XYZ file of C-alpha atoms in Angstrom:
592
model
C 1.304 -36.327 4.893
C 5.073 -35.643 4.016
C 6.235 -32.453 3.272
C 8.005 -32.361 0.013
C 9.104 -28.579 0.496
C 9.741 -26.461 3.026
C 12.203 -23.576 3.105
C 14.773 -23.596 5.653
C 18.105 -22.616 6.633
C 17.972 -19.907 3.829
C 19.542 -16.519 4.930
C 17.383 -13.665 6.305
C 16.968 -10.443 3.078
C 19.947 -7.844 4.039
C 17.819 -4.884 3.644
C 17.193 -2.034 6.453
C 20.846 -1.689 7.122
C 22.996 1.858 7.465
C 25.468 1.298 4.750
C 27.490 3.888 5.718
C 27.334 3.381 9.749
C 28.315 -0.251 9.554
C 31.292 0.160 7.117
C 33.917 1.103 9.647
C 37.020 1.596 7.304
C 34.467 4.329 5.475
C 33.320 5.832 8.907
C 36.870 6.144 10.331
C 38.208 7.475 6.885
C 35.231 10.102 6.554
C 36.201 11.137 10.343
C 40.013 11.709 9.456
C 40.245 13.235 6.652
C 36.271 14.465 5.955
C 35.246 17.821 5.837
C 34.176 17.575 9.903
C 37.495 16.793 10.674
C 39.146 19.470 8.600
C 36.508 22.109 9.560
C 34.204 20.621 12.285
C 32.396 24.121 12.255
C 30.749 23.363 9.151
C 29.162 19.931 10.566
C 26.492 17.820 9.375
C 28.493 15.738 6.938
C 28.308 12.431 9.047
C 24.472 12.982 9.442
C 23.951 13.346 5.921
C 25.662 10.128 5.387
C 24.027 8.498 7.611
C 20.844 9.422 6.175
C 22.411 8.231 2.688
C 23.475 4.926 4.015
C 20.142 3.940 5.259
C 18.586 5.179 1.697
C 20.794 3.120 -0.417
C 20.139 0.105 2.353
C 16.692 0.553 2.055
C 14.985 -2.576 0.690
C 13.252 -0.241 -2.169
C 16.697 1.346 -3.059
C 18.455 -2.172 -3.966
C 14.518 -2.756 -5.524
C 15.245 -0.096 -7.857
C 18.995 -0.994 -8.628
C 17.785 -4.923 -9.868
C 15.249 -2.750 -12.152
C 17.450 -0.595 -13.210
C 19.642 -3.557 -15.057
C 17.459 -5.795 -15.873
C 15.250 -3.524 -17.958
C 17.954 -2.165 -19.718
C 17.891 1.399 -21.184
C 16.515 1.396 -24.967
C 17.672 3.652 -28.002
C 14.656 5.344 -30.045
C 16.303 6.902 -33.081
C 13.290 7.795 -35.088
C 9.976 8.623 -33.980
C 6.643 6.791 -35.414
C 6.942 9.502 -38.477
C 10.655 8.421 -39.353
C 11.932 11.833 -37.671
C 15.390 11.411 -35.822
C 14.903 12.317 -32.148
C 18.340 9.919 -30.908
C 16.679 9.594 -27.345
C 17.263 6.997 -24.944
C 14.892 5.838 -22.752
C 15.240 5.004 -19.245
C 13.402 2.831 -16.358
C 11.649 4.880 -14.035
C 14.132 2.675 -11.142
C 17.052 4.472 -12.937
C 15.585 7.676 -12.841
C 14.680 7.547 -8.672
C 18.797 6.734 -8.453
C 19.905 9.602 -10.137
C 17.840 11.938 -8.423
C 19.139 10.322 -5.264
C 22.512 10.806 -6.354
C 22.244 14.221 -7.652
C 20.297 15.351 -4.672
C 23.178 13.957 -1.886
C 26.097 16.287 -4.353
C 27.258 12.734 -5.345
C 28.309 14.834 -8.903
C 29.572 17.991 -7.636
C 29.266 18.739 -3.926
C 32.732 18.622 -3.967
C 33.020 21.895 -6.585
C 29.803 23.619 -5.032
C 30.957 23.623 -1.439
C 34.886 23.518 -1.392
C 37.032 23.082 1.368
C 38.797 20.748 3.659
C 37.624 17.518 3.158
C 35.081 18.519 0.849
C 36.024 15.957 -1.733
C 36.024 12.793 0.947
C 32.583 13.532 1.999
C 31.534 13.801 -2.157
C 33.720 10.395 -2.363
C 31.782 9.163 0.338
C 28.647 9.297 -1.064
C 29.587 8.202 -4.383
C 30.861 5.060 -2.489
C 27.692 4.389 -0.750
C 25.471 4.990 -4.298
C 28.385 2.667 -6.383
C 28.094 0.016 -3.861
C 24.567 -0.580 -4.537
C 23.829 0.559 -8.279
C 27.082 1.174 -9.960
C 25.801 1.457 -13.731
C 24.519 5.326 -12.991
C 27.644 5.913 -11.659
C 28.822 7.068 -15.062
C 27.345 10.294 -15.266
C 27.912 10.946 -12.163
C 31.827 10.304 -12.154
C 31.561 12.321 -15.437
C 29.766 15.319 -14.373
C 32.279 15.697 -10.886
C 34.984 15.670 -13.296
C 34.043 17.786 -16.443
C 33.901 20.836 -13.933
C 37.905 21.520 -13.904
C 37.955 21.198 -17.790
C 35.088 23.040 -18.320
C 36.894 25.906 -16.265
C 39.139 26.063 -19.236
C 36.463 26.929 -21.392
C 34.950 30.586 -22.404
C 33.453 32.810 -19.777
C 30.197 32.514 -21.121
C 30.517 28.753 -21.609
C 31.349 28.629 -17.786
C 28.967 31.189 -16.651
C 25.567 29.637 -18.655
C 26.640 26.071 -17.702
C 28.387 25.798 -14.170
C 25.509 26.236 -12.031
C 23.559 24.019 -13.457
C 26.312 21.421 -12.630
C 26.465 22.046 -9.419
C 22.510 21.990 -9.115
C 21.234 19.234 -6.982
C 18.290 19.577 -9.047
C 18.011 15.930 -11.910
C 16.332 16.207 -14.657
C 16.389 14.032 -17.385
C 14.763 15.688 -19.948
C 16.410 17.148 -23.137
C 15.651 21.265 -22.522
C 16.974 24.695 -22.764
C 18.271 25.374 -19.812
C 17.619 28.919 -17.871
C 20.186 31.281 -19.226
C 18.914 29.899 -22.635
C 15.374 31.319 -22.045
C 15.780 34.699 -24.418
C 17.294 32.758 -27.211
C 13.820 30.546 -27.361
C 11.724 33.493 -26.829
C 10.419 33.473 -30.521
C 10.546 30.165 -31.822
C 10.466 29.176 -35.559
C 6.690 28.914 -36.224
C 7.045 26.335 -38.608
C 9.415 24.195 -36.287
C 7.212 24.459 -33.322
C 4.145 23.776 -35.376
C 5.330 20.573 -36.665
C 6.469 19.037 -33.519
C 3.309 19.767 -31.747
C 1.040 17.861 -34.661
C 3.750 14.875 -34.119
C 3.989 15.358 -30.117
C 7.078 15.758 -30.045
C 8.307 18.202 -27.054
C 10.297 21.474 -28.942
C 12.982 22.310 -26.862
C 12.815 25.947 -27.211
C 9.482 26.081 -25.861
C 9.817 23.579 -23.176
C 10.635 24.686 -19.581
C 13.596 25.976 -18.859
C 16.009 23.552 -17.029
C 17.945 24.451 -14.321
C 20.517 21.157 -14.035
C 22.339 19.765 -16.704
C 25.249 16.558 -16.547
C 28.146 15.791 -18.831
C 29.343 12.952 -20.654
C 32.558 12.474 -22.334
C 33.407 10.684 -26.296
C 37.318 9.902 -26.739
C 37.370 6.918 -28.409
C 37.339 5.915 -32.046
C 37.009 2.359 -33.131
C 40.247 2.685 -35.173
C 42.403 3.894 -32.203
C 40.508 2.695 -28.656
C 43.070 4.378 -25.888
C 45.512 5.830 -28.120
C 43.579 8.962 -29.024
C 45.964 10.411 -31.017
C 44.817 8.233 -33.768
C 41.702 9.889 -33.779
C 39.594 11.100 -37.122
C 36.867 12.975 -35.455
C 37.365 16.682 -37.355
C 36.269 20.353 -35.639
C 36.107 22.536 -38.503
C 35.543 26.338 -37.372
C 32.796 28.433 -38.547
C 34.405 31.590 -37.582
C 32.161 32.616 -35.486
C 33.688 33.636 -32.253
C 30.713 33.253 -29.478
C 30.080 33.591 -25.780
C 30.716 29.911 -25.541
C 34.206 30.144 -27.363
C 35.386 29.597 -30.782
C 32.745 27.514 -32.821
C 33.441 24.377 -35.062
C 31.594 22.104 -36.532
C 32.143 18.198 -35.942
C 32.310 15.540 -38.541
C 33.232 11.701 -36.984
C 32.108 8.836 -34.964
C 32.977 7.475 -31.844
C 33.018 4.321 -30.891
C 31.763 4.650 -27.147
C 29.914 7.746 -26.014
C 28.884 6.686 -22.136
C 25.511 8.239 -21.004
C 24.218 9.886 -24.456
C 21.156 11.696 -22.680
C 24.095 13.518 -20.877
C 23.356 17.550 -21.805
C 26.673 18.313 -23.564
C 29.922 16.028 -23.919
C 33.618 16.900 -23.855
C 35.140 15.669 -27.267
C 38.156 15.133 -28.319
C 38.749 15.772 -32.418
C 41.150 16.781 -35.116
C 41.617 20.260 -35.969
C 44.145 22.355 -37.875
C 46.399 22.888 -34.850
C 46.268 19.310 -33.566
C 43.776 16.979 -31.785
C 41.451 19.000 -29.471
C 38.872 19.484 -27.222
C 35.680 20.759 -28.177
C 32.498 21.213 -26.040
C 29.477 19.686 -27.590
C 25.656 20.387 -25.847
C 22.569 18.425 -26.816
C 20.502 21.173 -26.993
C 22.267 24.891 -29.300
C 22.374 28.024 -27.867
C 19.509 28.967 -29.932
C 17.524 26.109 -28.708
C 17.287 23.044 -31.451
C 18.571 20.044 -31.385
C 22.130 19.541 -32.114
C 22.999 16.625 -34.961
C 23.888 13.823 -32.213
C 22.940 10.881 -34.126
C 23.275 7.383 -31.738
C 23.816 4.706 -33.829
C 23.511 2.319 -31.472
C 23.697 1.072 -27.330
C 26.187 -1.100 -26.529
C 25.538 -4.667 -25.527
C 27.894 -5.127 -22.889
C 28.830 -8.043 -20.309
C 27.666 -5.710 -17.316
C 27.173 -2.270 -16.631
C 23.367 -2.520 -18.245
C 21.567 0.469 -16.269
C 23.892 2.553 -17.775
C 23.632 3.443 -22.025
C 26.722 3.621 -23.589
C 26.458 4.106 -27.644
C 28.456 4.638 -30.341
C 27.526 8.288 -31.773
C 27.677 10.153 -34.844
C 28.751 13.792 -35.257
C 27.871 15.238 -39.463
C 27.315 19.024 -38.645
C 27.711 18.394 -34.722
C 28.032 22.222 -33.361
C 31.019 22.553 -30.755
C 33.234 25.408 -28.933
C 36.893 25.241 -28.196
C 37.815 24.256 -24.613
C 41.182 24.779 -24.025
C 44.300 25.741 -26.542
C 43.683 24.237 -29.768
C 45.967 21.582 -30.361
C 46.071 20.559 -26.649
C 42.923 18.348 -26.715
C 44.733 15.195 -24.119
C 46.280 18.181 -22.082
C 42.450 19.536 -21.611
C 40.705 16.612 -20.830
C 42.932 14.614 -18.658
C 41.568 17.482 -16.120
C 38.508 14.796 -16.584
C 40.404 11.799 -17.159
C 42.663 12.129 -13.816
C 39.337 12.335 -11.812
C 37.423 9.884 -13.560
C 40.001 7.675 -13.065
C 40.591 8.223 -9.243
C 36.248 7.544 -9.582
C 36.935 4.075 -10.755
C 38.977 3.364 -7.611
C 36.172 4.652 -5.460
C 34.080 1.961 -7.722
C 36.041 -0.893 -7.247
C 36.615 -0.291 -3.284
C 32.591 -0.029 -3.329
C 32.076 -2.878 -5.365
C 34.462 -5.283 -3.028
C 32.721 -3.390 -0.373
C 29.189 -5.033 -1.516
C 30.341 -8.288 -2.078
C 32.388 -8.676 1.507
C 28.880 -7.338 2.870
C 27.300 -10.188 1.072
C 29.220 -12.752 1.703
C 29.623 -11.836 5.439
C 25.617 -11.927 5.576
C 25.761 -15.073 4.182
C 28.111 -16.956 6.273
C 26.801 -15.061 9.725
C 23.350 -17.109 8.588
C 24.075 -20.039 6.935
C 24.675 -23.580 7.972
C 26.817 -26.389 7.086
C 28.153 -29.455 8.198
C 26.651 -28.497 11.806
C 27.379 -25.436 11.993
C 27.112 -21.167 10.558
C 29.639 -21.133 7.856
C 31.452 -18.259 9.277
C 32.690 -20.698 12.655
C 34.359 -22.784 9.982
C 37.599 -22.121 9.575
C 38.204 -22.805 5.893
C 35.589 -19.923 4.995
C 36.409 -17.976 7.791
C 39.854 -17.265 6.408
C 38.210 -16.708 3.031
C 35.964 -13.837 4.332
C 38.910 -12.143 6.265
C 40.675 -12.375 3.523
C 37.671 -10.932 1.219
C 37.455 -8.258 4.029
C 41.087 -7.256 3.975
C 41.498 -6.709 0.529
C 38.090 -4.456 0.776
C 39.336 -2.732 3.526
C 42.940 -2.309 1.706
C 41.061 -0.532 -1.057
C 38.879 1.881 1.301
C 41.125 3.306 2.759
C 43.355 3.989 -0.998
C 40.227 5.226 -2.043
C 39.734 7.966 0.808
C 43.009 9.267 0.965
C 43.512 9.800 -2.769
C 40.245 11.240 -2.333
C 41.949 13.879 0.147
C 44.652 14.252 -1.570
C 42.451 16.597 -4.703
C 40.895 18.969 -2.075
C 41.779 22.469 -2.065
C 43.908 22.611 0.758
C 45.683 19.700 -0.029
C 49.581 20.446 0.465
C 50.676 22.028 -2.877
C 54.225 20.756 -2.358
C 53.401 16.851 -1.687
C 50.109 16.044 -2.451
C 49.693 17.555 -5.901
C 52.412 15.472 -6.840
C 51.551 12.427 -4.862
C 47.678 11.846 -6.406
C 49.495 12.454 -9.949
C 51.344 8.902 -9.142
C 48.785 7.432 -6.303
C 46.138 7.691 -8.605
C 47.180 5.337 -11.716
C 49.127 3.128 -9.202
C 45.531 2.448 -7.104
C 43.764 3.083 -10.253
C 45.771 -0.511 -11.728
C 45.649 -2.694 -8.987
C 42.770 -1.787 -6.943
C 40.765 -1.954 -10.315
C 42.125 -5.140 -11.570
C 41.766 -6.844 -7.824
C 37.891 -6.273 -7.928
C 36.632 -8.902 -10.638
C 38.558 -12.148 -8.720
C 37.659 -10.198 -4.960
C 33.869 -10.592 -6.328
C 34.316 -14.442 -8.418
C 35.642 -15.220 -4.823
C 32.657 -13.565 -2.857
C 30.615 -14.661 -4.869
C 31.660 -18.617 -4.010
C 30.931 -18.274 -0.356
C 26.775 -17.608 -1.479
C 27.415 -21.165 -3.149
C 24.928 -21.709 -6.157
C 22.269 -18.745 -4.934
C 25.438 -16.703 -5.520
C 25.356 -17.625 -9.237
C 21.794 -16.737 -9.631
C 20.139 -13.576 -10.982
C 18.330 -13.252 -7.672
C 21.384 -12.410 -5.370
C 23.000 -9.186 -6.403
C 26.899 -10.304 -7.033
C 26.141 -12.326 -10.247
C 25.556 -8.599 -10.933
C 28.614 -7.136 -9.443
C 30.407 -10.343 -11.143
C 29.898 -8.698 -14.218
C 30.438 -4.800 -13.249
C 33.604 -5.442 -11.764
C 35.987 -5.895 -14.910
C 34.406 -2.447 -16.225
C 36.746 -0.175 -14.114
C 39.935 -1.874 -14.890
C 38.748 -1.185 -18.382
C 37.330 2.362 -18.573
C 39.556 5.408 -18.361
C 43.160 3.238 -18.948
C 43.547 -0.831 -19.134
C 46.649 -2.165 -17.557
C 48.839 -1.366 -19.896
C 47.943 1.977 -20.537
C 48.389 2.910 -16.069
C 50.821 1.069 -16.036
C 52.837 2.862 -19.238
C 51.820 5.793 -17.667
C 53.448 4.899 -14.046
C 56.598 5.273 -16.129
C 55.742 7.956 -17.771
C 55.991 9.584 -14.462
C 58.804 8.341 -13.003
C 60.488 9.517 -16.549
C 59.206 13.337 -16.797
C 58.012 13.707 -12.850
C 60.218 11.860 -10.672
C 59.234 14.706 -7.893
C 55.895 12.783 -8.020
C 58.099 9.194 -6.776
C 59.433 11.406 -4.134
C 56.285 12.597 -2.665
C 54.751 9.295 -3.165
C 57.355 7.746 -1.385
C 57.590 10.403 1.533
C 53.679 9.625 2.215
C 54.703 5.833 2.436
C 58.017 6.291 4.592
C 55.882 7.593 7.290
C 54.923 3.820 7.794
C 58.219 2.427 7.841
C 59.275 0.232 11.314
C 55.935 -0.700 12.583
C 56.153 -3.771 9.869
C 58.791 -5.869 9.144
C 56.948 -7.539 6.034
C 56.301 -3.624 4.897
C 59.613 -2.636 5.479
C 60.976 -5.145 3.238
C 58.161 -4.624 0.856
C 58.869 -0.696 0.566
C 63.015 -1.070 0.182
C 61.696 -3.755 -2.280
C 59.562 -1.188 -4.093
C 62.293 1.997 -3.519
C 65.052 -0.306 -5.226
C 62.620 -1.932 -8.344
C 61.651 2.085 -9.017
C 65.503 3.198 -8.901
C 66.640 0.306 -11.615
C 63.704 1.102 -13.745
C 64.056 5.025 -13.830
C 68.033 3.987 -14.810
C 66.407 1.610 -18.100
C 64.065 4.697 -18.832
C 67.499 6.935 -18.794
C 68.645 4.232 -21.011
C 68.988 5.395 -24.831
C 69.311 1.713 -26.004
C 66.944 -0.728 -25.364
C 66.165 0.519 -21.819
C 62.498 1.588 -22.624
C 61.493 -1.549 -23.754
C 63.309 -3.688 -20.685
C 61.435 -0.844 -18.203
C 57.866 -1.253 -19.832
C 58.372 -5.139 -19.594
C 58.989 -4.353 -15.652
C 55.884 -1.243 -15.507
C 52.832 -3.846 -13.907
C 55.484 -5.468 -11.795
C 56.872 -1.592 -10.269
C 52.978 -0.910 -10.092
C 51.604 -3.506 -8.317
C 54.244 -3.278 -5.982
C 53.765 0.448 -5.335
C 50.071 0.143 -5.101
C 50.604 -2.684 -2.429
C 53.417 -0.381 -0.639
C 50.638 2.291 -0.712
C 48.334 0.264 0.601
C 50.237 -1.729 3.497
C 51.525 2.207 4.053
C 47.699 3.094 4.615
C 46.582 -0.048 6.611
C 49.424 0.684 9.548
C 48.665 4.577 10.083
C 44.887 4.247 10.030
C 43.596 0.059 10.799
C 43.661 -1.773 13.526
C 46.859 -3.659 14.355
C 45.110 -7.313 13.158
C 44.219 -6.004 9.682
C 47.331 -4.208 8.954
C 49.705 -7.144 10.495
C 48.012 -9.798 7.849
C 47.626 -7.805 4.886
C 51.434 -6.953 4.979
C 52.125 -10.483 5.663
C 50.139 -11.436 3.078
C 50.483 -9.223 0.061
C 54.137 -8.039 1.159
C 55.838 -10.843 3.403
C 55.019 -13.923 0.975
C 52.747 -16.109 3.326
C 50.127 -15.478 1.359
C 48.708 -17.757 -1.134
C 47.846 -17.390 -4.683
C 44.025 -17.429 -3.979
C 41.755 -16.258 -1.048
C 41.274 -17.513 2.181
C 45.388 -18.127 2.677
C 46.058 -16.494 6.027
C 48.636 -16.513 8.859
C 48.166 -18.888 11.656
C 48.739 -15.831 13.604
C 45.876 -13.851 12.200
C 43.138 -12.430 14.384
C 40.597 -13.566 12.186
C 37.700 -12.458 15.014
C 39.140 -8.961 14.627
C 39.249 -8.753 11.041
C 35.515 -10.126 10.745
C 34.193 -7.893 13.385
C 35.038 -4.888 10.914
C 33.221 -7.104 7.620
């Protein structure tokens, strides 16, 4: 009898595989500049990665991240009596992935245990988490950054909510929290009564929770990045608390990321100027704040994660920061959430260069495995250098934010390094993963493989926290008002200089396009307008400076030779897979 189906010369399920201990940019990066190499007394940090990379590995772990986006989160405004409640619910898959993030200090391990190389080791983990399930990523990102704006807030403000940032403790649940407790001791009667005949959970009676995340609302539907533009009012009450100065909110914003966050940092109108204002979910005297979601978003990708449009009319609040200095106050947030969606990216090319390597190590063609053919063999070296390119960027911006980071150079390098890797590593991850994605063939297109998924994520961090335009603008605001942060930058990227010929051309390249721009920015004519038509052109080349820069100190010789020829020497091509007949393509794999 013929067989009309048989399955064959399908690849093998990559699952039961150390993320962390077979990503060797990651490993080497964590060993340089990790919190083992700056303090190798304090130890452990490699095991505990270890033990994360096999989690997130784990066949159940990527389980739980196709659950997590393909059944969605889901709004319930109302309950079943037509009370507002403005909850969103979650998949149980979601939930397991925050608590794994939460419990490895992806959020705030960073602020709890500080020290050298205490924020590699948190970016790290968030790498390993992103790689697999980005969406929850969010509140995470958010959380790790809220803490130095929140810093600028009351004492009591700090006092009642910092540790419960820096728990490793998740729980999802809208709650007082701990230091709440004597405010809830005697509940309204009436209040408590009617939620228990509708069971509904009251908040000042539930038990007391000890962890708490943050989310952040900017943007207004009639401004997007310009924030200025905002209509959001605080109005104060007068009331001068242990939180700070109270106001009360009246506006809407047009995304509010992660609305079951416990409090949000907010940006809105007062009489002093735009500000920032501290918003919880839950008052001080335990009832609900007016946080009315109007809706989730229905977005291209990005679906484990909620993000809603919200509505503040009597929204309570406290002052964070001077009034009137709202952007000044949250770009504390915004600079770290920003160098976050550079760890994304890097761990989203990451993913699909581990995918497509699988694939092409186990599938056949024309005779023979994919990867001996030497059309897609240069396409996954090439995959692999650019993901290896943006590793490395990630990790040593990441060191550049610790503590002990070098007040004099790196201070002012991350304030450039950031948007520069923030632009192009961003905007390189949605073609890195359409090109990754090719090498699966058709499965690769298909719900079933995970990089149709990370298709669609990809674009998201070139979006959030600054398009192009808006890094790229802000690259020249630098170089205009900070031009000591061109000079570190460029003393971090000298220390490269005549191991590479194509770098070496690439930098004086770079060094000359900054000089003529910062003379059309000095310009009272028309010279801002001729240097903002030149800001993605003096960005991309700095971020590929940056990164050829990174890729000779720290890679192997084969992977920093052919990304400099590549991206810096011209004999590249304008798609993948356009290599160097000199290129040791075995070399480059062997790290893939």
């Amino acid at each position: 009898m013929a067989t009309t189906h048989e399955v064959r010369n399908q690849v093998p399920e990559r699952a039961g595989i150390d993320e962390f201990a077979t990503n060797a940019p990651l490993v080497e990066a964590v060993a340089k500049w990790g919190s083992e190499a700056g303090s190798p007394a304090r130890g452990g940090a490699s095991d505990r990665l270890t033990e994360l990379g096999r989690l997130v590995g784990s066949e159940p772990f990527q389980r739980d991240a196709e659950l997590a986006n393909t059944r969605p989160p889901v709004l319930r405004s109302h309950d079943r009596w037509g009370r507002r409640i403005d909850e969103v619910d979650y998949d149980e898959s979601y939930h397991r992935i925050m608590a794994a993030a939460v419990g490895a200090g992806a959020h705030t391990s960073a602020w709890a245990e500080p020290g050298p190389g205490a924020n590699v080791d948190r970016a790290a983990a968030f790498f390993l988490l992103a790689q697999v399930e980005p969406g929850h990523a969010c509140p995470i990102s958010m959380t790790h950054a809220a803490v130095p704006t929140l810093r600028l807030g009351a004492s009591g403000l700090i006092g009642d909510w910092m540790p419960r940032l820096l728990s490793r403790d998740y729980d999802p649940s809208l709650a007082v929290s701990a230091d709440q407790e004597f405010l809830a001791d005697t509940p309204d009667p009436d209040t408590s009564a009617t939620a228990s005949r509708q069971g509904i959970p009251d908040p000042r009676t539930a038990p007391a929770k000890r962890s708490a995340l943050i989310g952040m609302a900017m943007t207004e539907k009639q401004g997007g990045s310009d924030v200025r533009a905002n209509t959001t009012r605080a109005e104060p009450t007068g009331a001068d608390t242990p939180w700070g100065r109270e106001v009360v909110l009246t506006g809407h914003k047009w995304f509010c990321s992660a609305p079951m966050s416990d409090a949000f940092l907010v940006l809105a109108q007062t009489d002093g100027g735009l500000s920032c204002a501290f918003v919880p979910r839950i008052r001080p005297d335990g009832s609900r704040n007016a946080f009315a979601i109007q809706r989730l978003k229905d977005k291209l990708g990005n679906r484990s994660n909620a993000s809603s449009e919200v509505e503040f009319d009597g929204t309570v609040g406290y002052l964070v920061g001077d009034e009137g200095r709202g952007v000044a106050t949250i770009v504390q947030m915004v600079t770290r959430t920003r160098l976050d969606c550079v760890i994304g990216s890097a761990a989203g090319m990451r993913q699909a260069v581990a995918e497509a390597a699988w694939h092409v190590r186990h599938r056949r063609a024309f005779g023979s495995l994919l990867v001996d053919q030497p059309a897609m063999r240069a396409v996954a070296a090439d995959l692999a250098l650019e993901s290896e390119a943006a590793t490395w960027t990630a990790m040593r911006l990441a060191a550049a934010y610790d503590d002990d980071a070098d007040a004099s150079t790196d201070a002012a390098f991350r304030r450039l390094a950031t948007a520069v890797a923030k632009y192009h590593v961003c905007k390189r991850g949605a073609g890195h993963a359409a090109e990754a994605l090719e090498c699966l063939g058709g499965n690769g297109y298909t719900e079933a493989w995970p990089l149709a998924r990370r298709y669609r994520e990809q674009p998201l961090l070139a979006i959030w926290e600054g398009s192009g335009n808006v890094i790229a603008l802000d690259v020249l605001r630098v170089l205009g008002r900070e031009p000591e942060a061109f000079e570190a930058f460029f003393e971090v990227v000298r220390r490269a200089g005549g191991a590479d010929a194509a770098f070496d051309v690439g930098l004086a390249h770079a060094e000359s396009l900054a000089r003529e721009t910062a003379r059309d920015l000095a310009d009272p004519g028309a010279g801002a307008s001729v240097a903002a038509l030149r800001a993605r052109e003096l960005t991309e080349r700095l971020a590929l400076v940056l990164q050829g820069a990174l890729l000779i100190e720290h890679a192997p010789a084969a992977v920093a030779d052919a990304f400099c020829a590549t991206r810096l020497g011209g004999e590249g091509g304008a798609q993948y897979g356009v290599l160097p007949r000199r290129a040791d393509l075995t070399a480059i794999l062997a790290r893939a």
